[in-house]
Coordinates of C-alpha atoms in Angstrom, one line a residue:
Chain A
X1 CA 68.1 90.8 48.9
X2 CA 69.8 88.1 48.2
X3 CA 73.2 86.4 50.0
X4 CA 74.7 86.3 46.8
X5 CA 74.5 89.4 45.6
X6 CA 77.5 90.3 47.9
X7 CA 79.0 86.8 48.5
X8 CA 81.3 87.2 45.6
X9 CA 83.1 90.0 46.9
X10 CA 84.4 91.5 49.7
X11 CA 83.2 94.2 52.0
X12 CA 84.1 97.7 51.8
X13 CA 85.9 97.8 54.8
X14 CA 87.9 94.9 54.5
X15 CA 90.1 96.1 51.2
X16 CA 93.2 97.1 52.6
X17 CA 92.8 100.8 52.6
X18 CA 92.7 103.2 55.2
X19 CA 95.4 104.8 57.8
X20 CA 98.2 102.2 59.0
X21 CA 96.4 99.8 56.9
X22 CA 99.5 97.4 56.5
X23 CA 98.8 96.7 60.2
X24 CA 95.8 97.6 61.5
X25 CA 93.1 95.9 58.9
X26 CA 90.2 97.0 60.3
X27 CA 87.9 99.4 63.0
X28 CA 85.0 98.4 64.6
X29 CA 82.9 100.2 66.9
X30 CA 79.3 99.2 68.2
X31 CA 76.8 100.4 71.1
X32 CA 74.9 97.8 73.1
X33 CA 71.5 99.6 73.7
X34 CA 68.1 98.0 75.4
X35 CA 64.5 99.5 75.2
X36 CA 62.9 101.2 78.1
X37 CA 60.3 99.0 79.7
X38 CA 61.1 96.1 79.0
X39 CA 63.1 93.2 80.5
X40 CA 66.4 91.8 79.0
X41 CA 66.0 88.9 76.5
X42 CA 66.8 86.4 78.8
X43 CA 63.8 87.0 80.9
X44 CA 61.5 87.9 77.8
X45 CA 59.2 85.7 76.6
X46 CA 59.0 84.6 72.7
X47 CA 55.8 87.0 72.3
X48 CA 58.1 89.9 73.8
X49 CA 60.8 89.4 72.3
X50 CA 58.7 89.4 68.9
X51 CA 57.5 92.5 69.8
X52 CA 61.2 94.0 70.4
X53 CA 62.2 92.8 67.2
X54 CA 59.3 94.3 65.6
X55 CA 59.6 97.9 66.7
X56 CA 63.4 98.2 66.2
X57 CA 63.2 96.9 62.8
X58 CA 60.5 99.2 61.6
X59 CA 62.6 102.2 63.0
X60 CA 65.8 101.1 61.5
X61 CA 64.4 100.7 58.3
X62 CA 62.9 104.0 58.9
X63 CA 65.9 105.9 59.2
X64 CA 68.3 107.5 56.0
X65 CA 71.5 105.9 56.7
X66 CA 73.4 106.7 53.6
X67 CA 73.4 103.5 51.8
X68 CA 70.9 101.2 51.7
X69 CA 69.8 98.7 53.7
X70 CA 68.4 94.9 53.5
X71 CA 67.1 93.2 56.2
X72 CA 67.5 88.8 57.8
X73 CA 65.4 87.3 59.8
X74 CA 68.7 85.3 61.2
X75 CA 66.3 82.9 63.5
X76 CA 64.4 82.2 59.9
X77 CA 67.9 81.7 58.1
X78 CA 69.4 78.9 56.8
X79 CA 72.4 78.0 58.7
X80 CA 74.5 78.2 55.6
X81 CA 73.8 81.7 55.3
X82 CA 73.8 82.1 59.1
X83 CA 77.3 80.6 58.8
X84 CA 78.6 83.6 55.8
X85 CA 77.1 86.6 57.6
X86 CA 79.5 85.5 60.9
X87 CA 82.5 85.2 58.4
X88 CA 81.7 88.5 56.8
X89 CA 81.8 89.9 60.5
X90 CA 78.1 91.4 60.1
X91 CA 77.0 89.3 62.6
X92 CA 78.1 87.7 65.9
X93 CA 78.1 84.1 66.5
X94 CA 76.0 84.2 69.3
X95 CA 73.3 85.9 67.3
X96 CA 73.7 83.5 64.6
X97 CA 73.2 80.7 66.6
X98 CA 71.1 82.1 69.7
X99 CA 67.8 81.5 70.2
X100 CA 63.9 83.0 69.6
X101 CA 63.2 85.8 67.1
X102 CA 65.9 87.7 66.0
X103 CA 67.2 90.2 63.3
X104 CA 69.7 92.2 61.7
X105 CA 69.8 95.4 59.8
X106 CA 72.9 95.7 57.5
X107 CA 73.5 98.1 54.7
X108 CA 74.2 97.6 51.4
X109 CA 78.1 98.6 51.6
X110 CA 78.3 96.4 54.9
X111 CA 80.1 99.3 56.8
X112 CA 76.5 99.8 59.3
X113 CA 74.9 96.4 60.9
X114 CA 72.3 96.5 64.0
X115 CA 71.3 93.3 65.7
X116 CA 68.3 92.9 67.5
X117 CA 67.7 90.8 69.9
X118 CA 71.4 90.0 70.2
X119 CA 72.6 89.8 74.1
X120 CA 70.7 93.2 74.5
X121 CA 68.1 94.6 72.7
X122 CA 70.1 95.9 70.2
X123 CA 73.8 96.4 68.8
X124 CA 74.3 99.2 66.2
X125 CA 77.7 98.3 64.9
X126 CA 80.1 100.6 62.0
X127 CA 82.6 99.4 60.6
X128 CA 85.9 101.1 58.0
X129 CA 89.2 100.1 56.2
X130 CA 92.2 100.9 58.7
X131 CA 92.6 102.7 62.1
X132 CA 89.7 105.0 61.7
X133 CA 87.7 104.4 65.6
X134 CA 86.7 107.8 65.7
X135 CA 84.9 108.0 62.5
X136 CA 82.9 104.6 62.9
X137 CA 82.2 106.4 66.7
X138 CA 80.7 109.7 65.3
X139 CA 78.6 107.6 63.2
X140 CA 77.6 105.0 65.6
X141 CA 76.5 107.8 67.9
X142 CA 74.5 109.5 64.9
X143 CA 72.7 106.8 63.8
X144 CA 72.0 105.7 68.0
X145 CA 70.7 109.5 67.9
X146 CA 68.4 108.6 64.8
X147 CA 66.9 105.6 66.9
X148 CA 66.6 107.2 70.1
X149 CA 64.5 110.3 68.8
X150 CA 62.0 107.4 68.1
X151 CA 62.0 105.2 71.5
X152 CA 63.4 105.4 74.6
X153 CA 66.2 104.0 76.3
X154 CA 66.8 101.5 79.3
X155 CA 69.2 104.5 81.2
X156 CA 70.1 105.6 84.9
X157 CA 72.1 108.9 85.6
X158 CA 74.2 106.8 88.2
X159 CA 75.4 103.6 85.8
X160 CA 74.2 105.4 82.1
X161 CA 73.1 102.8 79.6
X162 CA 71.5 99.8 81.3
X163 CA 72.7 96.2 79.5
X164 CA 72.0 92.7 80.8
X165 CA 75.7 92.0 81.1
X166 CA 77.4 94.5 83.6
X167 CA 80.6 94.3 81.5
X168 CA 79.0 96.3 78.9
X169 CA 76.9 99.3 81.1
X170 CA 77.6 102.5 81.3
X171 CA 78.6 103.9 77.3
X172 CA 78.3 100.3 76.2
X173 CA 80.7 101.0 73.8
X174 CA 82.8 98.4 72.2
X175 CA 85.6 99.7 70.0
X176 CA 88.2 97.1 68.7
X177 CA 90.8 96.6 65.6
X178 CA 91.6 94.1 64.1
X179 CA 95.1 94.1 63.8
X180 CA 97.8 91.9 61.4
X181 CA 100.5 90.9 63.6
X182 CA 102.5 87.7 61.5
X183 CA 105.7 88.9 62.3
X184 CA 105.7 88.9 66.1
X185 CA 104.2 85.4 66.0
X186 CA 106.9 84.4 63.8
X187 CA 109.7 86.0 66.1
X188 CA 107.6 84.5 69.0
X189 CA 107.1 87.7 71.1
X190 CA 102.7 87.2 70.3
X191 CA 102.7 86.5 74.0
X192 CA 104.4 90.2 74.3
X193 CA 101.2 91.8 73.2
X194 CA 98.8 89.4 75.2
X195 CA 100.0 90.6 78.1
X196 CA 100.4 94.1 76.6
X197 CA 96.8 93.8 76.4
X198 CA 96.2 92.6 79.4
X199 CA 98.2 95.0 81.3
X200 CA 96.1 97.8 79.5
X201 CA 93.0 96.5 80.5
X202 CA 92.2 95.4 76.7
X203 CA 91.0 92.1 75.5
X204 CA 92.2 90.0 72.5
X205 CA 90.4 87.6 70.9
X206 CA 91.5 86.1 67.6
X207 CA 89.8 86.4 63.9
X208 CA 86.3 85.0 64.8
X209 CA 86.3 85.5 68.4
X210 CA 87.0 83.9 71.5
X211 CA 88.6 80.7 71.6
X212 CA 90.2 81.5 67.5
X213 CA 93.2 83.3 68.8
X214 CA 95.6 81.0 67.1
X215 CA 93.4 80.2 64.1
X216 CA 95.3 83.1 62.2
X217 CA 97.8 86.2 62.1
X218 CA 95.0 88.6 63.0
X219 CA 93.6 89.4 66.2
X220 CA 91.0 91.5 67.7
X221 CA 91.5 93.9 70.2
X222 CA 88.9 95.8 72.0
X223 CA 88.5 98.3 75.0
X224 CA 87.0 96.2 78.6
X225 CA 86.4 99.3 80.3
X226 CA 83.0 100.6 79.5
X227 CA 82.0 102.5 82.5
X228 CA 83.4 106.0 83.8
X229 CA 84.6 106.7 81.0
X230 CA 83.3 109.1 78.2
X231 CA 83.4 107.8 74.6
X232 CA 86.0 110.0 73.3
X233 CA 88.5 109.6 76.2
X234 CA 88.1 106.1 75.0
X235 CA 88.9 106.4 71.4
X236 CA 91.8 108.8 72.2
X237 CA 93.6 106.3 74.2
X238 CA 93.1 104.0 71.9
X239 CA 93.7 106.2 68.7
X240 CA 96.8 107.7 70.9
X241 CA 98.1 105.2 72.9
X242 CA 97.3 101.6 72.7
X243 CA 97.2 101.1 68.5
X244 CA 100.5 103.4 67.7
X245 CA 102.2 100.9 70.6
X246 CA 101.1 98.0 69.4
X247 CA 101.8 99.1 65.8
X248 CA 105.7 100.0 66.8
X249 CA 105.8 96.0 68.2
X250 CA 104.9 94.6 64.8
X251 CA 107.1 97.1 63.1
X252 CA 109.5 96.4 65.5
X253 CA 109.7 92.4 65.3
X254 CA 109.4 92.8 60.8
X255 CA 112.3 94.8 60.9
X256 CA 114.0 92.2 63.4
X257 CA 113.1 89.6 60.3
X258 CA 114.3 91.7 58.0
X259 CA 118.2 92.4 59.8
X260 CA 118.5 89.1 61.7
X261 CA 115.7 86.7 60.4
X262 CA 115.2 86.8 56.8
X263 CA 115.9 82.6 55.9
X264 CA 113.0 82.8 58.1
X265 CA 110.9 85.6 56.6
X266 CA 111.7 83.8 53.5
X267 CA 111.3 80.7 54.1
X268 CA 107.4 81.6 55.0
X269 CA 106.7 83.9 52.1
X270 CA 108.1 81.4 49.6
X271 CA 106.4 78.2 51.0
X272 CA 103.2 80.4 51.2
X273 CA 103.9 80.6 47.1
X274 CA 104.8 77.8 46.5
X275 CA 101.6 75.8 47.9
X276 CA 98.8 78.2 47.0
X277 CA 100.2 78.0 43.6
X278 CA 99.8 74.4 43.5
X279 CA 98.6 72.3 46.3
X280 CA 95.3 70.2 45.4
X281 CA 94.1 70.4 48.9
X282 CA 94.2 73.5 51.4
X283 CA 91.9 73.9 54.6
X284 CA 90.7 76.7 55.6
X285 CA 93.1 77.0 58.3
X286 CA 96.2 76.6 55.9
X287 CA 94.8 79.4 53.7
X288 CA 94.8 81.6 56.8
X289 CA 97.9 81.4 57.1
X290 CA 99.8 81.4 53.7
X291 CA 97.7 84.1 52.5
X292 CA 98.7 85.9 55.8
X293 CA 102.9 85.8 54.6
X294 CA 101.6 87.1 51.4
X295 CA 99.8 90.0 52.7
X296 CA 102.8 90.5 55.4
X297 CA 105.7 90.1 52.1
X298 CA 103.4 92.7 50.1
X299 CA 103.3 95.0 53.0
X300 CA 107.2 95.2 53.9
X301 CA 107.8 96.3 50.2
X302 CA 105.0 98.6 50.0
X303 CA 105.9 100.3 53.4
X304 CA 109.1 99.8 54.2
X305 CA 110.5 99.1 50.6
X306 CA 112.3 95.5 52.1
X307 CA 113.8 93.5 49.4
X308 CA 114.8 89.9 49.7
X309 CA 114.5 87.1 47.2
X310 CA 111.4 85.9 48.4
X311 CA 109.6 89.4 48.5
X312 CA 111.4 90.1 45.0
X313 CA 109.4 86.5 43.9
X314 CA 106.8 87.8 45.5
X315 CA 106.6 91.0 43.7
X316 CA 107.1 89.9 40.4
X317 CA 104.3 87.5 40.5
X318 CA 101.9 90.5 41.8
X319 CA 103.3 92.6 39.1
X320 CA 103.5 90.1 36.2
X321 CA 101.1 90.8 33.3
X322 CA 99.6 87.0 31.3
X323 CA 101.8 86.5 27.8
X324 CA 98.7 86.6 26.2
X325 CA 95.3 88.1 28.8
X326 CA 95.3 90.8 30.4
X327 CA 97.4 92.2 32.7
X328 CA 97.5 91.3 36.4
X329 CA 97.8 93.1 39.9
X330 CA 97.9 90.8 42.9
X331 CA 97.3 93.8 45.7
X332 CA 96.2 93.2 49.4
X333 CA 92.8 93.5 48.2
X334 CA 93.1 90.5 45.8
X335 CA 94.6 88.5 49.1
X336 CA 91.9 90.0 51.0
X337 CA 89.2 88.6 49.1
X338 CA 91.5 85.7 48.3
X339 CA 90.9 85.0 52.3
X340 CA 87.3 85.8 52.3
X341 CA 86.0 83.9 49.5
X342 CA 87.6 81.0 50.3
X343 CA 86.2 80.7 53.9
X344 CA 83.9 77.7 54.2
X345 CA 80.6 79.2 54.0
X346 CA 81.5 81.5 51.4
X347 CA 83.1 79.1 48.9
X348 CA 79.8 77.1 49.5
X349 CA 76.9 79.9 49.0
X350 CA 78.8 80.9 45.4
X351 CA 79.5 77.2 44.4
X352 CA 75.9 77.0 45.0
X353 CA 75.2 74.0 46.9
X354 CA 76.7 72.0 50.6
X355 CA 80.1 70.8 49.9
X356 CA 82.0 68.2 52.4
X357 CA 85.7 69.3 54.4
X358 CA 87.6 67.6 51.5
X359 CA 85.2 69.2 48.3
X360 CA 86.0 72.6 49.9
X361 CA 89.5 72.2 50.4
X362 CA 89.4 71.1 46.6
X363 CA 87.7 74.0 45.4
X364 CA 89.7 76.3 47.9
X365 CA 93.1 75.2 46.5
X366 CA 91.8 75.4 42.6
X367 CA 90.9 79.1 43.1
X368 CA 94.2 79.7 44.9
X369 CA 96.1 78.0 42.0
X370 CA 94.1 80.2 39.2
X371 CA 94.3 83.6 40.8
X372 CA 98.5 83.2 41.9
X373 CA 99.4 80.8 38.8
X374 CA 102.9 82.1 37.6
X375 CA 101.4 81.2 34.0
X376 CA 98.1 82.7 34.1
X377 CA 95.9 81.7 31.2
Chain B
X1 CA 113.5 90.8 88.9
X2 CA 115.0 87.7 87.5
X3 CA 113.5 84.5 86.8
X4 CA 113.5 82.0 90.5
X5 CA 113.6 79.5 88.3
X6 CA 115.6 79.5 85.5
X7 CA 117.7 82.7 87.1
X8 CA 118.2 83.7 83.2
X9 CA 114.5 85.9 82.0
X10 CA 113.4 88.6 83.5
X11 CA 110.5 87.6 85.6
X12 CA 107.0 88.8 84.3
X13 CA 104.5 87.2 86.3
X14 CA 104.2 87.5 90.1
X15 CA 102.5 85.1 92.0
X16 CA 101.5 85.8 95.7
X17 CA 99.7 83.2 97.6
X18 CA 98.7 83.1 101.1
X19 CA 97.8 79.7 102.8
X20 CA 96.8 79.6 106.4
X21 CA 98.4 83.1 107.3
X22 CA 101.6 82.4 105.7
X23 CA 102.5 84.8 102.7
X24 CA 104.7 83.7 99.9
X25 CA 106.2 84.9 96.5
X26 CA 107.3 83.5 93.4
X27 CA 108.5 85.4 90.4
X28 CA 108.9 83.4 87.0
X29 CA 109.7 84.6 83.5
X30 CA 106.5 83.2 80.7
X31 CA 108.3 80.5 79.7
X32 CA 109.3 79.2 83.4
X33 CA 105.5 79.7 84.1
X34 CA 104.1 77.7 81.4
X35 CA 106.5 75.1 82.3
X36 CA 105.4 74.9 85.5
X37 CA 101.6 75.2 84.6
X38 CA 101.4 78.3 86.2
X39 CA 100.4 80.3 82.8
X40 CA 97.7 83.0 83.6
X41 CA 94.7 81.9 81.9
X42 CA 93.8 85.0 79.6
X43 CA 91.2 84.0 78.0
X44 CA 88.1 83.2 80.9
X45 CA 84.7 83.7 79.2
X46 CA 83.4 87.2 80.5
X47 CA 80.5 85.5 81.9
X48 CA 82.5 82.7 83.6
X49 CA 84.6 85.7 85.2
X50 CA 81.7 87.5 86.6
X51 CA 80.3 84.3 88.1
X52 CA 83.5 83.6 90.4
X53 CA 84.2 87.1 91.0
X54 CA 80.4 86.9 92.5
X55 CA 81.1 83.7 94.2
X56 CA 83.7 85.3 96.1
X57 CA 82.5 87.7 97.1
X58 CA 81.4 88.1 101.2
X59 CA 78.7 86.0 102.4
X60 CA 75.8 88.4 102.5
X61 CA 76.0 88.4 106.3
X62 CA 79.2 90.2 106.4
X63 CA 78.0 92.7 104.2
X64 CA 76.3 96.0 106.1
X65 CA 72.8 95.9 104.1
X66 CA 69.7 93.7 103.9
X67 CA 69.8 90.6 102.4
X68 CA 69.7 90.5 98.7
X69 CA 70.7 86.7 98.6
X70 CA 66.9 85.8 99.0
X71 CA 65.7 88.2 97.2
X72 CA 63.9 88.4 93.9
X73 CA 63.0 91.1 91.5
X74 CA 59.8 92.1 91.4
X75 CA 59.4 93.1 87.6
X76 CA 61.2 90.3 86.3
X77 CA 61.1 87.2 88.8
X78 CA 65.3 87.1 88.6
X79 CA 67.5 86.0 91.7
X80 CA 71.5 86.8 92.3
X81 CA 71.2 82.9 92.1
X82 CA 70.0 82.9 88.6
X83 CA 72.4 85.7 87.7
X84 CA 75.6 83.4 88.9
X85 CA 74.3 80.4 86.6
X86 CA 73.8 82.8 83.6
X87 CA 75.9 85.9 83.7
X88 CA 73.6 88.4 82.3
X89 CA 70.7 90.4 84.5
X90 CA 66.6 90.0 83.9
X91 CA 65.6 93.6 83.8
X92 CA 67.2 96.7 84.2
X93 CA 65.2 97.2 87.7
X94 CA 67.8 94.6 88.5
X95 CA 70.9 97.3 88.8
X96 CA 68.8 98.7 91.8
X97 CA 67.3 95.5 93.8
X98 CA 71.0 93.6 93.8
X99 CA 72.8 96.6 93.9
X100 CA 74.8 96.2 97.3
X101 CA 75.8 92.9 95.4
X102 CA 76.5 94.0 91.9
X103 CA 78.5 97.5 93.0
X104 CA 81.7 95.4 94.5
X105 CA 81.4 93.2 91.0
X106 CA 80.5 96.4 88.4
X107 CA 84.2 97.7 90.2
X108 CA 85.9 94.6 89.3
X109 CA 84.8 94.7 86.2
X110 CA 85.0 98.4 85.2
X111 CA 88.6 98.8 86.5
X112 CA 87.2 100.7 89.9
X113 CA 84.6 102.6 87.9
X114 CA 81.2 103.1 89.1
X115 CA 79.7 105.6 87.9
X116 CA 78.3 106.6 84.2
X117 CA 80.4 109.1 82.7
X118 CA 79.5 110.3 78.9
X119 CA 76.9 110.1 76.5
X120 CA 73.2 111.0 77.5
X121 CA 69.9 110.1 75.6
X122 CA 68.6 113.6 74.8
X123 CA 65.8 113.7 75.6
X124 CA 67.5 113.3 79.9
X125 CA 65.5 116.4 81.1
X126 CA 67.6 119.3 82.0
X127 CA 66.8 118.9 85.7
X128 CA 68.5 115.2 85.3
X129 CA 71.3 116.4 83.3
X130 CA 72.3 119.4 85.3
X131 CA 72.3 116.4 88.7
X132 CA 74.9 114.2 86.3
X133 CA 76.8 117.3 85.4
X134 CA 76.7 117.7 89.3
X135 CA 78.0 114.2 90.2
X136 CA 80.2 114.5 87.6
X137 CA 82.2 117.1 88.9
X138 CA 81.7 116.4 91.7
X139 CA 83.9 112.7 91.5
X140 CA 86.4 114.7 89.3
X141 CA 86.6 117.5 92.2
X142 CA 87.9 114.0 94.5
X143 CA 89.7 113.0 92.2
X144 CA 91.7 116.4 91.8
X145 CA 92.1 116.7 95.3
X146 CA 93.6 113.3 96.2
X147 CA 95.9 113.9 93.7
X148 CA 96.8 117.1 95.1
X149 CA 96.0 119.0 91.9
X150 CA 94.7 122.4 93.7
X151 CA 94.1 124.7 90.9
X152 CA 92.2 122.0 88.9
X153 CA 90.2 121.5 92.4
X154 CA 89.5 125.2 93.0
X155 CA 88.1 125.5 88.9
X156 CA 86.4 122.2 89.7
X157 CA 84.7 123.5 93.0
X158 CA 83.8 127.1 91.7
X159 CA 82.0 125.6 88.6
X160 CA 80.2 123.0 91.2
X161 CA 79.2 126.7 93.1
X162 CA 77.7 128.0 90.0
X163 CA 75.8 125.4 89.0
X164 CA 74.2 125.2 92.7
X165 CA 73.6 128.6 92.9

């Protein structure tokens, strides 16, 4: 299959639906699992590793997973495309850019991925639209059922699933969210949930992983803890205690902008409008950010029905129909895919060929200009 | 607790440090500490982390079993040495020939856990599964006790009864 044939959209998971979806943008939940007799990758040799690759790719494909499925070689892959699949969140970075034969499995939809040959042998990962951990869990665990009836597990009854890192044994189960958080950033209580996080043993890593915390509104958070613990006390605490806290904070600090702050709240929502509509040049990182005031003015109407001048601007550019086209509904998933599409490697793999920083940022602010034009043509 | 420095926030991070037998404090709001370039560092690659929480641990001396320090895997050639430099393990055989060295760093990790709780491959044979069950209740029969929960303990030990017997 070809990169393209999904590059002009987004993925299913990443359209705004979904419970407490005006906050929590996404669920994630992957196993780390390695093969019985064999050694991790970073002892294997290129031959093994080969043969690792082999094995879990022919089961994978094997196996009726609801939606079908297409298969990269990511160490064959052109960098360009190596470059969309980490922006599309199907596959880490360190896969992307690691080293010796490698693979992933993803399915059509993009809401299933496995990596082989990733840190461990393998990384089944689900993914869904809004807080929804214990679904993507009940169908990790089915689909790591599917693989094990077909090979065997590196496991011991005293520290469970065996993974080269430690931080991972035991369930090696990653769950994580990401969550939308503009409006403690703006009131300038983000370092509240850091150490929030920290305090509950969680970490937080920003949109594309370590090191990216500030590069946007939305941030990762995922459970540390994977030993001596079963799954679903996991997922409860997190579906019980750690998202609806960190949910009240952000609902907390919006309706702080909205009674004390909104020349503030405004000010951000209307500059966001004002230069997407008709900058010549936005980066990447600028787009991450207006786009992100957008999503957050949308939001406060839909959910809490707020109404200020900006959000009222705001809404009747969403809501206005072309005097002559058709009619138009700017929705989170239009800013959604707004975000996605304009992110480097994806404006490149549809423009169809390498563009330089200042081409991109060109293109980028010509598709933000045609989709939020006040005068649509 | 306020802030000792600005006497104005309420003082979130608390700094103990001893130096040559001498034990002091400091408590400083976020701002104070950042200021002061005492801001905890949140974001310490996991694999960095696990290195220095190895490196500090005990010289292997101190510790009461053989040495692991010299020691190398047999099915995968791996040392603890190459395990600090890289941060991931050669083979699973690994958990079990550096274990005295791993288990301090697996508790650090894991929040105090050591032990696999949840999901089993199932094909575990039942022999195997009933031994987990066993441990299993077993650490949750501790756990009840030292937190003076009786009746839990007393369901907890019964059931351990019936599955010995």
């Amino acid at each position: 299959m070809k990169l393209t044939e999904i590059s002009n959209d987004i993925n299913d998971w990443f359209d705004g639906s979904g419970p407490l979806a005006d906050i929590v943008v996404s669920s994630r939940v992957r196993l780390a699992r390695n093969l019985a007799g064999h050694k991790f990758l970073s002892r294997c040799s290129t031959q093994e590793k080969s043969e690792i690759l082999e094995k879990l790719k022919n089961i994978l494909l094997s196996l009726d997973l609801g939606d079908s499925v297409f298969y990269i070689s990511v160490d064959k892959a052109p960098a360009l495309n190596r470059h969309f699949l980490v922006e599309r969140h199907l596959i880490s970075r360190n896969h992307a850019f690691g080293k010796g034969p490698r693979g992933a499995v993803i399915a059509r939809r993009e809401c299933f991925t496995a990596m082989i040959n990733e840190e461990d042998h393998l990384r089944i990962q689900v993914l869904a639209a809004g807080c929804q951990l214990s679904k993507c869990a009940a169908q990790t665990s089915n689909i790591d059922d599917m693989v094990e009836s077909k090979t065997d597990y590196a496991f011991s009854p005293r520290y469970g699933y065996l993974t080269a890192c430690p931080t991972n044994l035991g369930t090696g189960i990653r769950m994580s969210v990401m969550l939308h958080l503009p409006a403690l950033k703006m009131t300038g209580q983000i370092e509240k949930f850091f150490n929030a996080a920290r305090d509950m043993n969680l970490a937080v890593r920003g949109l594309f992983g370590e090191g990216t915390e500030a590069a946007s509104d939305l941030y990762q958070l995922s459970n540390q803890v994977t030993l001596g613990l079963a799954e679903s006390q996991i997922i409860s605490t997190f579906e019980s205690k750690i998202i609806p806290e960190i949910v009240e904070y952000e609902k907390a600090a919006r309706s702080r902008l909205l009674a004390k702050d909104t020349d503030l709240l405004d000010d951000k929502i209307s500059r966001a409008m004002a230069l997407l509509q008709n900058a010549h040049l936005i980066s990447s990182q600028e787009a991450l950010f207006l786009l992100s005031h957008l999503r957050l003015g949308i939001n406060m109407r839909a959910h809490m029905g707020a109404s200020t001048p900006a959000i009222e601007r705001l809404c009747a550019l969403c809501e206005t129909g072309s005097a002559g086209g058709k009619p138009r509904a700017i929705s989170i998933a239009t800013i959604n895919r707004l975000f996605m599409l304009t992110l480097p490697a994806h404006l490149q793999l549809n423009y169809g060929k390498a563009l330089d920083a200042t081409h991109r940022d060109a293109l980028r602010a010509e598709i933000m200009r045609s989709a939020l034009s006040s005068n649509p043509q | 607790m306020q802030c000792q420095v600005c006497n104005k926030n309420e003082a979130t991070i608390h700094l103990t440090e001893i130096s040559e037998g001498v034990r002091t404090e400091m408590h400083v709001c976020e701002h104070c500490a950042q200021e002061q370039g005492i801001a905890v560092k949140s974001n310490m690659p996991i694999n960095e982390l696990l290195s220095s929480l190895l490196a500090v641990q005990p010289a292997d001396d101190e510790l009461a079993g053989p040495s692991e320090q010299n020691l190398t895997c047999p099915n995968c050639g791996f040392t603890l040495d190459q395990f600090r430099k890289e941060g991931v393990l050669g083979c699973p055989h690994d958990y079990e020939v550096f274990e005295k060295s791993l288990l301090p760093l697996i508790e650090k990790a894991q929040d105090g856990k050591t032990a696999h709780c949840g999901k089993l491959p199932s094909k575990t044979p039942r022999d195997a599964r009933r031994q987990i069950e066993l441990l299993d209740l077993r650490r949750r029969l501790e756990t009840a006790v030292s937190n003076e929960d009786y009746e839990l303990a007393a369901k907890l030990r019964d059931q351990i009864n019936q599955m010995e017997n």
